[in-house]
Amino acid sequence: MISTRAAGILLHVTSLPGPDGIGDAGPGAHTFVDDLAETGSSLWQVLPLGPTGYGDSPYQCFSAFAGNPLLVSADLLADEGLLQSADLADRPSLSDDRVDYGRVIPWKLELLDRAYRRLPELPDLGEAFRRFQDEQQSWLPDFALFMALKDAHGGRPWVEWSPPLRERWPEATAAATQRLADAIDRHRFRQFAFFRQWERLRAKVEASGITLIGDIPIFVAHDSVDVWTQPHLFDLLPDGRPRTMAGVPPDYFSPTGQLWGNPLYRWDQHAETGYGWWIQRFRAVLDLVHVVRLDHFRGFAGYWEVPAGSTTAVEGRWVPGPGAEFLTKMGEALGDLPIIAEDLGEITPDVIELRDQFGLPGMKILQFGFATDESDEFLPHNFPENCVAYTGTHDNDTSLGWLRAAPESERRFALRYLGSDGRDFAWDLIKAAWHSPARLALAPMQDLLSLGTEARMNYPSKPSGNWTWRMERGAFSPAIRARLARLNRVTERSA
């Protein structure tokens, strides 16, 4: 883990500027890395990078190992000769400040198909594609078949397929592999394009002295290749549907809790294999980033089990998680655990004990600190050194939005504590995080831009309309970069 004081920005790739209605791994991302390095910041945190499914959420992906093809840059494909100017002549006019997934998805996939059709004209890239497939045999064939079958079934989840395909009868999958060969190859190519471009971006990040922080969702989507191919690892009914579902009880975010709907793990089965699937998952993510935020860390100590068929997460029970055995196995396989523990929500002593046993930094969200008094653990003067200070996260309102909607008592406390008149509140909160004892400090880009609720990234438990915010081109201006550079210097966080 990072051992010196450092700071940076939380900004998902989809939120970057770009010409195709969604941020990607192309020139916009490379420019952002240059701008970030200019400020002396050395951290860039992104959300999960997998192929998004239900609700366009990066926490509901079709695979724990694949990349999101929507993050492939058309400009970089053109640089390699996979697209020509004629391929971009019908580029639609798409929003610069919101991701319209209904329009973006068909356009980006069409561009990838055009690139795929040109691949035979470029033998060097064709050879690279063959090498990529050889290197990714552990997950790519199953993923490509799964996605091709979803396409053939009109996007329906795998539990609605015919029993031979749902249960992966060898003769059924062999016939489908032959019948859908072209579609399977196209999905393989989309992964090749993603990983090729991400490898280039990661090299840029490393050359700029920046640490890339990624994210591992604790659970996987039920409609995923992971559950389809390894149902024994999940708590399912005989027909493949979840027997129990993941969520959290009523909390700060929702009075009825959060019903995520993901299937829960059969941790006994994972233990029998030495947690092999998890080790493979960690290694795959660490090929993309340097440090991972382990989502819903409290679920490894104990998780909220909700019966299938529930409409809210109110009716559930706490069940012990895999605990220290799990993290011990990860440490034996990975060495030093490059993990930030997302230790938010209903935290009990066993969660704190598990986190501290392995020396993992937890998360401190400043917005949470004003609900009680000066003893609140989320106030900066109470932070330990081994933690990560955030003004807010992707699940919170922006700091300015929080101030405008906060109960009057919390608002008054926040302004008094920060010595703020409210006119520059987001930066007042950023300064408090940066000046805190926390070794690492991060703020969402929306806070650096002093944006309100209109720029919020996600409303937990809201099923649609999330993950759409984008930063306008030029918004991370020289003036803001200079201001951040000064703050990094005076708080001894400058790289």
XYZ file of C-alpha atoms in Angstrom:
495
model
C 0.000 0.000 0.000
C 0.976 3.639 -0.314
C 3.142 4.678 2.636
C 3.402 8.460 2.137
C 0.843 11.271 2.249
C -0.886 11.494 -1.115
C -4.032 12.886 -2.690
C -6.071 12.689 -5.841
C -9.412 12.597 -7.583
C -12.300 10.162 -7.810
C -13.528 10.271 -11.409
C -14.940 7.312 -13.282
C -13.846 6.797 -16.867
C -17.381 7.242 -18.241
C -17.368 10.799 -16.839
C -14.387 11.957 -18.900
C -14.859 14.242 -21.913
C -14.908 12.561 -25.307
C -16.616 12.657 -28.695
C -18.855 9.576 -28.475
C -21.255 10.391 -25.662
C -19.255 8.624 -22.944
C -15.779 8.892 -21.483
C -13.313 6.264 -22.647
C -9.674 5.170 -22.455
C -8.653 7.460 -25.307
C -7.274 10.993 -25.592
C -9.588 12.421 -22.910
C -8.227 9.978 -20.339
C -4.623 10.649 -21.352
C -5.184 14.399 -21.066
C -6.712 13.941 -17.628
C -3.632 12.028 -16.479
C -1.417 14.894 -17.659
C -3.612 17.438 -15.875
C -3.682 15.384 -12.688
C 0.090 14.974 -12.660
C 0.475 18.738 -13.153
C -1.250 19.299 -9.785
C 1.153 17.058 -7.891
C -1.669 14.613 -7.239
C -0.692 10.965 -7.349
C -4.043 9.137 -6.998
C -6.762 8.500 -9.562
C -9.708 6.425 -8.391
C -12.178 4.835 -10.801
C -15.244 2.626 -10.373
C -15.423 -1.039 -11.516
C -14.363 -1.467 -15.139
C -16.503 -4.470 -16.131
C -19.189 -4.709 -18.826
C -22.279 -3.102 -17.329
C -25.668 -4.753 -17.308
C -28.817 -3.873 -15.378
C -29.246 -0.129 -14.854
C -25.867 0.561 -16.503
C -24.318 0.097 -13.066
C -20.615 -0.738 -12.817
C -21.620 -2.771 -9.751
C -23.865 -5.062 -11.855
C -21.554 -6.486 -14.512
C -21.874 -9.441 -16.873
C -18.431 -10.661 -15.805
C -15.970 -10.198 -12.960
C -13.080 -10.539 -15.423
C -14.097 -8.820 -18.658
C -13.725 -5.134 -19.510
C -16.410 -2.674 -20.546
C -16.380 -2.278 -24.360
C -18.108 1.108 -24.012
C -14.775 2.402 -22.692
C -12.991 1.642 -25.965
C -11.921 4.808 -27.768
C -12.882 5.175 -31.426
C -10.004 7.632 -31.852
C -7.465 5.049 -30.715
C -9.030 2.435 -32.992
C -8.581 4.904 -35.853
C -4.952 5.491 -34.864
C -4.302 1.780 -35.376
C -6.112 1.668 -38.715
C -9.103 -0.269 -37.405
C -11.410 2.624 -38.241
C -11.226 5.090 -41.093
C -12.705 8.551 -41.491
C -15.677 7.101 -43.371
C -16.484 4.961 -40.327
C -16.909 8.104 -38.251
C -18.764 10.162 -40.851
C -22.132 9.239 -39.339
C -21.009 9.977 -35.775
C -24.175 11.113 -33.965
C -24.409 14.294 -31.940
C -24.353 13.067 -28.349
C -24.502 14.930 -25.051
C -21.274 16.283 -23.572
C -22.565 16.419 -19.990
C -24.664 13.237 -19.700
C -24.302 9.647 -20.877
C -27.395 8.700 -22.851
C -26.851 4.949 -22.664
C -29.801 4.236 -24.952
C -27.989 6.010 -27.785
C -24.378 5.420 -26.766
C -24.531 1.619 -26.538
C -25.643 0.867 -30.118
C -23.250 3.469 -31.521
C -20.176 2.218 -29.660
C -20.936 -1.422 -30.475
C -21.404 -0.547 -34.140
C -18.007 1.151 -34.161
C -16.440 -1.933 -32.589
C -18.067 -4.149 -35.208
C -16.709 -1.937 -37.975
C -13.252 -2.244 -36.439
C -13.666 -6.013 -36.156
C -14.505 -6.285 -39.847
C -11.315 -4.409 -40.749
C -9.081 -6.611 -38.582
C -8.215 -9.083 -41.410
C -6.559 -6.185 -43.284
C -4.065 -5.670 -40.431
C -2.013 -8.851 -39.921
C 0.060 -7.513 -37.016
C -3.068 -6.687 -35.063
C -4.565 -10.020 -36.082
C -1.578 -11.778 -34.554
C -1.918 -9.667 -31.375
C -5.580 -10.680 -31.205
C -4.627 -14.360 -31.413
C -2.064 -13.942 -28.614
C -4.634 -12.161 -26.458
C -7.069 -15.054 -26.825
C -4.386 -17.559 -25.895
C -3.482 -15.546 -22.784
C -7.089 -15.189 -21.583
C -8.276 -18.767 -21.927
C -9.302 -18.963 -18.279
C -12.320 -16.657 -18.782
C -12.634 -15.333 -22.347
C -14.234 -18.338 -24.131
C -17.006 -18.657 -21.535
C -17.619 -14.914 -21.493
C -17.834 -14.579 -25.275
C -20.216 -17.543 -25.521
C -22.359 -16.132 -22.701
C -22.648 -12.736 -24.374
C -23.376 -14.260 -27.781
C -26.127 -16.370 -26.213
C -27.577 -13.302 -24.499
C -27.649 -11.539 -27.867
C -29.351 -14.555 -29.449
C -31.967 -14.521 -26.673
C -32.742 -10.835 -27.029
C -30.804 -9.957 -23.874
C -32.856 -12.215 -21.610
C -31.087 -13.494 -18.455
C -29.575 -16.951 -18.564
C -32.171 -18.427 -16.162
C -34.763 -17.883 -18.909
C -32.844 -19.895 -21.512
C -33.762 -23.483 -22.365
C -32.604 -26.043 -19.772
C -29.780 -27.447 -21.936
C -28.218 -23.984 -22.263
C -29.156 -22.809 -18.795
C -27.493 -25.884 -17.298
C -24.599 -25.888 -19.792
C -25.104 -29.351 -21.254
C -21.903 -30.034 -23.239
C -23.702 -30.880 -26.467
C -25.825 -27.707 -26.213
C -22.885 -25.384 -25.579
C -20.831 -27.066 -28.313
C -23.643 -26.570 -30.824
C -24.099 -22.945 -29.737
C -20.372 -22.300 -30.033
C -20.449 -23.514 -33.632
C -23.709 -21.747 -34.520
C -22.705 -18.421 -32.998
C -19.047 -18.460 -34.035
C -19.024 -14.987 -35.599
C -20.844 -13.349 -32.677
C -18.472 -15.050 -30.238
C -15.473 -13.767 -32.176
C -16.877 -10.223 -32.126
C -17.200 -10.337 -28.339
C -13.649 -11.611 -28.073
C -12.473 -8.731 -30.241
C -14.271 -6.164 -28.061
C -12.320 -7.484 -25.078
C -9.083 -7.361 -27.049
C -9.743 -3.718 -27.900
C -10.544 -2.818 -24.292
C -7.518 -4.497 -22.742
C -5.166 -3.202 -25.421
C -6.262 0.385 -24.816
C -6.333 0.041 -21.038
C -2.796 -1.350 -21.010
C -1.693 1.781 -22.880
C -3.528 4.032 -20.407
C -2.087 2.238 -17.388
C 1.411 2.693 -18.810
C 0.697 6.423 -19.148
C -0.542 6.540 -15.536
C 2.585 4.785 -14.260
C 4.918 7.003 -16.275
C 3.183 10.010 -14.703
C 3.815 8.774 -11.160
C 0.134 8.166 -10.461
C -1.393 5.249 -8.562
C -4.597 3.936 -10.087
C -7.211 2.873 -7.546
C -9.872 0.470 -8.791
C -12.860 -1.229 -7.229
C -13.938 -4.814 -6.580
C -17.674 -5.156 -5.903
C -18.155 -7.750 -3.179
C -20.991 -9.410 -5.124
C -21.490 -10.222 -8.797
C -24.642 -9.851 -10.851
C -26.908 -12.882 -10.989
C -27.149 -12.456 -14.766
C -23.421 -12.958 -15.260
C -21.145 -15.511 -16.793
C -19.652 -16.113 -13.344
C -22.926 -17.426 -11.904
C -23.880 -19.229 -15.124
C -20.619 -21.197 -15.304
C -20.029 -21.786 -11.579
C -23.444 -21.994 -9.909
C -22.043 -24.161 -7.107
C -20.266 -21.082 -5.739
C -23.547 -19.207 -5.229
C -26.663 -19.718 -3.093
C -29.155 -20.708 -5.788
C -32.343 -22.702 -6.140
C -32.381 -25.777 -8.446
C -33.688 -23.643 -11.337
C -30.741 -21.265 -11.006
C -32.592 -18.396 -9.353
C -31.218 -16.907 -6.115
C -32.329 -18.571 -2.898
C -31.163 -15.528 -0.948
C -30.157 -12.040 -2.042
C -27.620 -9.443 -0.991
C -28.402 -6.059 0.465
C -28.063 -3.946 3.580
C -30.596 -3.088 6.289
C -32.083 0.405 6.645
C -29.285 2.975 6.912
C -28.194 6.521 6.103
C -29.010 6.030 2.430
C -32.406 4.329 2.587
C -35.089 3.831 5.287
C -36.020 0.469 3.741
C -32.439 -0.656 3.261
C -30.833 -1.448 -0.061
C -31.959 -4.590 -1.871
C -29.194 -5.262 -4.367
C -30.594 -8.553 -5.610
C -27.201 -10.189 -6.177
C -26.950 -13.854 -5.219
C -24.993 -14.557 -2.066
C -21.940 -16.793 -1.995
C -21.678 -20.323 -0.723
C -18.582 -19.527 1.262
C -18.149 -23.186 2.201
C -17.640 -23.997 -1.460
C -15.141 -21.153 -1.905
C -13.211 -22.365 1.144
C -13.003 -25.888 -0.266
C -11.189 -24.521 -3.341
C -8.865 -22.309 -1.308
C -10.826 -19.274 -2.550
C -9.385 -19.873 -6.013
C -12.072 -17.879 -7.838
C -11.438 -14.881 -5.601
C -7.672 -15.086 -6.046
C -8.148 -15.147 -9.808
C -10.525 -12.188 -9.529
C -8.069 -10.111 -7.496
C -5.260 -10.869 -9.923
C -7.407 -9.845 -12.879
C -8.314 -6.486 -11.326
C -4.719 -5.846 -10.263
C -3.684 -6.270 -13.887
C -5.759 -3.135 -14.541
C -5.099 -1.019 -11.427
C -2.573 -0.797 -8.594
C -4.816 -0.653 -5.518
C -8.388 -1.867 -5.028
C -11.208 -0.503 -2.934
C -12.840 -3.659 -1.585
C -16.525 -2.831 -1.750
C -18.798 -3.586 1.235
C -15.913 -4.818 3.345
C -18.235 -5.443 6.274
C -19.742 -8.307 4.253
C -16.569 -10.337 4.785
C -17.149 -10.172 8.537
C -20.912 -10.580 8.304
C -23.450 -9.941 5.535
C -27.173 -9.170 5.342
C -29.128 -12.120 3.913
C -32.536 -11.301 2.400
C -34.951 -14.075 1.336
C -35.640 -14.293 -2.389
C -38.908 -12.629 -3.345
C -38.518 -9.752 -0.885
C -39.293 -6.287 -2.225
C -37.173 -4.414 0.329
C -34.160 -5.259 2.479
C -35.993 -4.720 5.767
C -36.609 -8.426 6.373
C -33.228 -10.093 6.599
C -30.611 -11.439 8.961
C -26.898 -11.101 9.609
C -24.822 -14.139 8.618
C -21.103 -14.593 9.400
C -18.758 -14.032 6.454
C -15.462 -15.778 5.663
C -13.500 -13.342 7.842
C -9.783 -13.644 8.477
C -9.435 -16.936 6.589
C -10.413 -15.156 3.363
C -7.921 -12.306 3.753
C -5.199 -14.711 4.855
C -5.641 -16.697 1.644
C -5.566 -13.485 -0.412
C -2.361 -12.437 1.330
C -0.719 -15.809 0.719
C -1.532 -15.543 -2.985
C -0.963 -11.819 -3.561
C 1.630 -10.840 -0.943
C 1.013 -7.348 0.407
C -2.729 -6.637 0.275
C -3.206 -3.476 -1.820
C -6.709 -2.980 -0.414
C -8.762 -0.047 0.826
C -11.548 -1.405 3.002
C -14.932 0.176 2.234
C -15.957 0.018 5.873
C -19.126 2.119 5.737
C -22.676 1.345 6.809
C -23.600 -0.585 9.949
C -20.158 -1.334 11.345
C -19.802 -3.712 14.281
C -16.674 -4.477 16.340
C -15.912 -7.617 14.313
C -15.613 -5.513 11.126
C -13.141 -3.129 12.770
C -11.191 -6.050 14.203
C -10.947 -7.723 10.792
C -9.839 -4.502 9.090
C -7.210 -3.733 11.719
C -5.925 -7.314 11.936
C -4.693 -6.945 8.363
C -3.706 -3.275 8.642
C -6.143 -2.165 5.948
C -6.991 1.530 5.639
C -10.689 2.292 6.006
C -12.732 5.128 4.518
C -13.713 8.357 6.257
C -16.448 10.410 4.579
C -16.500 14.017 5.754
C -20.146 14.506 4.815
C -21.055 11.959 7.502
C -19.290 13.885 10.251
C -21.842 16.572 11.070
C -24.772 14.500 12.341
C -23.582 14.312 15.964
C -20.851 16.358 17.663
C -17.084 16.915 17.778
C -16.471 13.302 18.799
C -17.807 11.957 15.491
C -15.375 9.525 13.846
C -15.967 11.146 10.462
C -14.613 14.535 11.526
C -11.042 15.115 10.311
C -9.435 15.779 13.712
C -10.498 12.253 14.749
C -9.036 10.456 11.716
C -6.245 7.928 12.205
C -3.293 8.098 9.862
C -4.118 4.725 8.289
C -7.293 5.736 6.476
C -8.508 7.380 3.297
C -10.318 10.706 3.689
C -13.074 11.482 1.186
C -15.299 14.535 0.943
C -17.903 12.152 -0.517
C -18.174 9.134 -2.797
C -20.076 8.114 -5.915
C -23.013 7.151 -3.658
C -23.269 10.556 -1.969
C -24.679 13.840 -3.107
C -21.999 16.324 -4.120
C -20.701 18.352 -1.200
C -22.495 21.483 -2.371
C -25.676 19.460 -2.902
C -25.301 18.008 0.589
C -25.012 21.473 2.122
C -28.145 22.693 0.375
C -30.227 19.697 1.488
C -28.757 19.027 4.939
C -30.827 19.437 8.100
C -30.298 22.920 9.481
C -28.489 21.621 12.574
C -25.967 19.708 10.440
C -25.541 22.636 8.101
C -24.778 25.034 10.954
C -22.360 22.556 12.527
C -20.534 22.019 9.241
C -20.106 25.731 8.570
C -18.977 26.388 12.143
C -16.550 23.448 12.181
C -14.985 24.426 8.850
C -14.977 28.174 9.560
C -16.936 28.527 6.317
C -19.509 31.031 5.130
C -20.786 28.468 2.627
C -19.757 30.361 -0.493
C -16.908 27.939 -1.258
C -18.148 24.977 0.744
C -16.898 22.154 -1.482
C -13.351 23.467 -1.312
C -13.647 24.113 2.414
C -14.434 20.416 2.776
C -11.600 19.431 0.423
C -9.152 21.493 2.482
C -10.313 19.775 5.665
C -9.738 16.346 4.116
C -6.315 17.316 2.775
C -5.197 18.837 6.102
C -6.371 15.794 8.071
C -4.009 13.132 9.463
C -5.309 10.627 6.870
C -2.490 9.264 4.755
C -4.615 9.394 1.594
C -7.184 12.031 0.620
C -9.571 11.995 -2.333
C -12.446 14.093 -3.602
C -14.885 13.421 -6.433
C -14.235 15.664 -9.405
C -17.694 17.179 -8.892
C -16.450 18.703 -5.628
C -13.359 20.210 -7.201
C -15.715 21.801 -9.749
C -18.092 22.988 -6.952
C -21.095 21.346 -8.616
C -24.497 20.732 -7.053
C -26.908 17.809 -6.944
C -27.357 17.921 -10.721
C -23.883 16.315 -10.939
C -24.574 13.463 -8.525
C -23.331 10.112 -9.844
C -25.576 7.599 -8.074
C -28.630 7.393 -5.848
C -28.415 4.060 -3.949
C -31.551 1.945 -4.458
C -32.671 4.075 -7.414
C -32.953 1.521 -10.250
C -32.314 3.785 -13.240
C -30.992 7.174 -14.260
C -27.659 6.792 -12.475
C -24.038 6.791 -13.682
C -24.675 9.474 -16.315
C -22.706 12.549 -15.159
C -19.876 13.746 -17.399
C -17.284 16.457 -16.963
C -17.423 19.078 -19.695
C -14.301 19.609 -21.765
C -12.033 22.188 -20.153
C -13.835 22.102 -16.791
C -10.667 20.942 -14.996
C -9.235 24.353 -15.784
C -5.720 25.732 -15.237
C -7.073 27.798 -12.323
C -8.530 24.742 -10.566
C -5.382 22.732 -11.240
C -3.221 25.510 -9.786
C -5.442 25.691 -6.709
C -5.184 21.937 -6.180
C -1.409 22.045 -6.696
C -1.068 24.684 -3.960
C -3.192 22.639 -1.580
C -1.153 19.513 -2.280
C 2.047 21.399 -1.488
C 0.939 22.998 1.776
C -0.532 19.705 3.069
C 2.594 17.762 2.065
C 0.654 15.585 -0.360
C 2.408 16.692 -3.542
C 4.066 13.909 -5.509
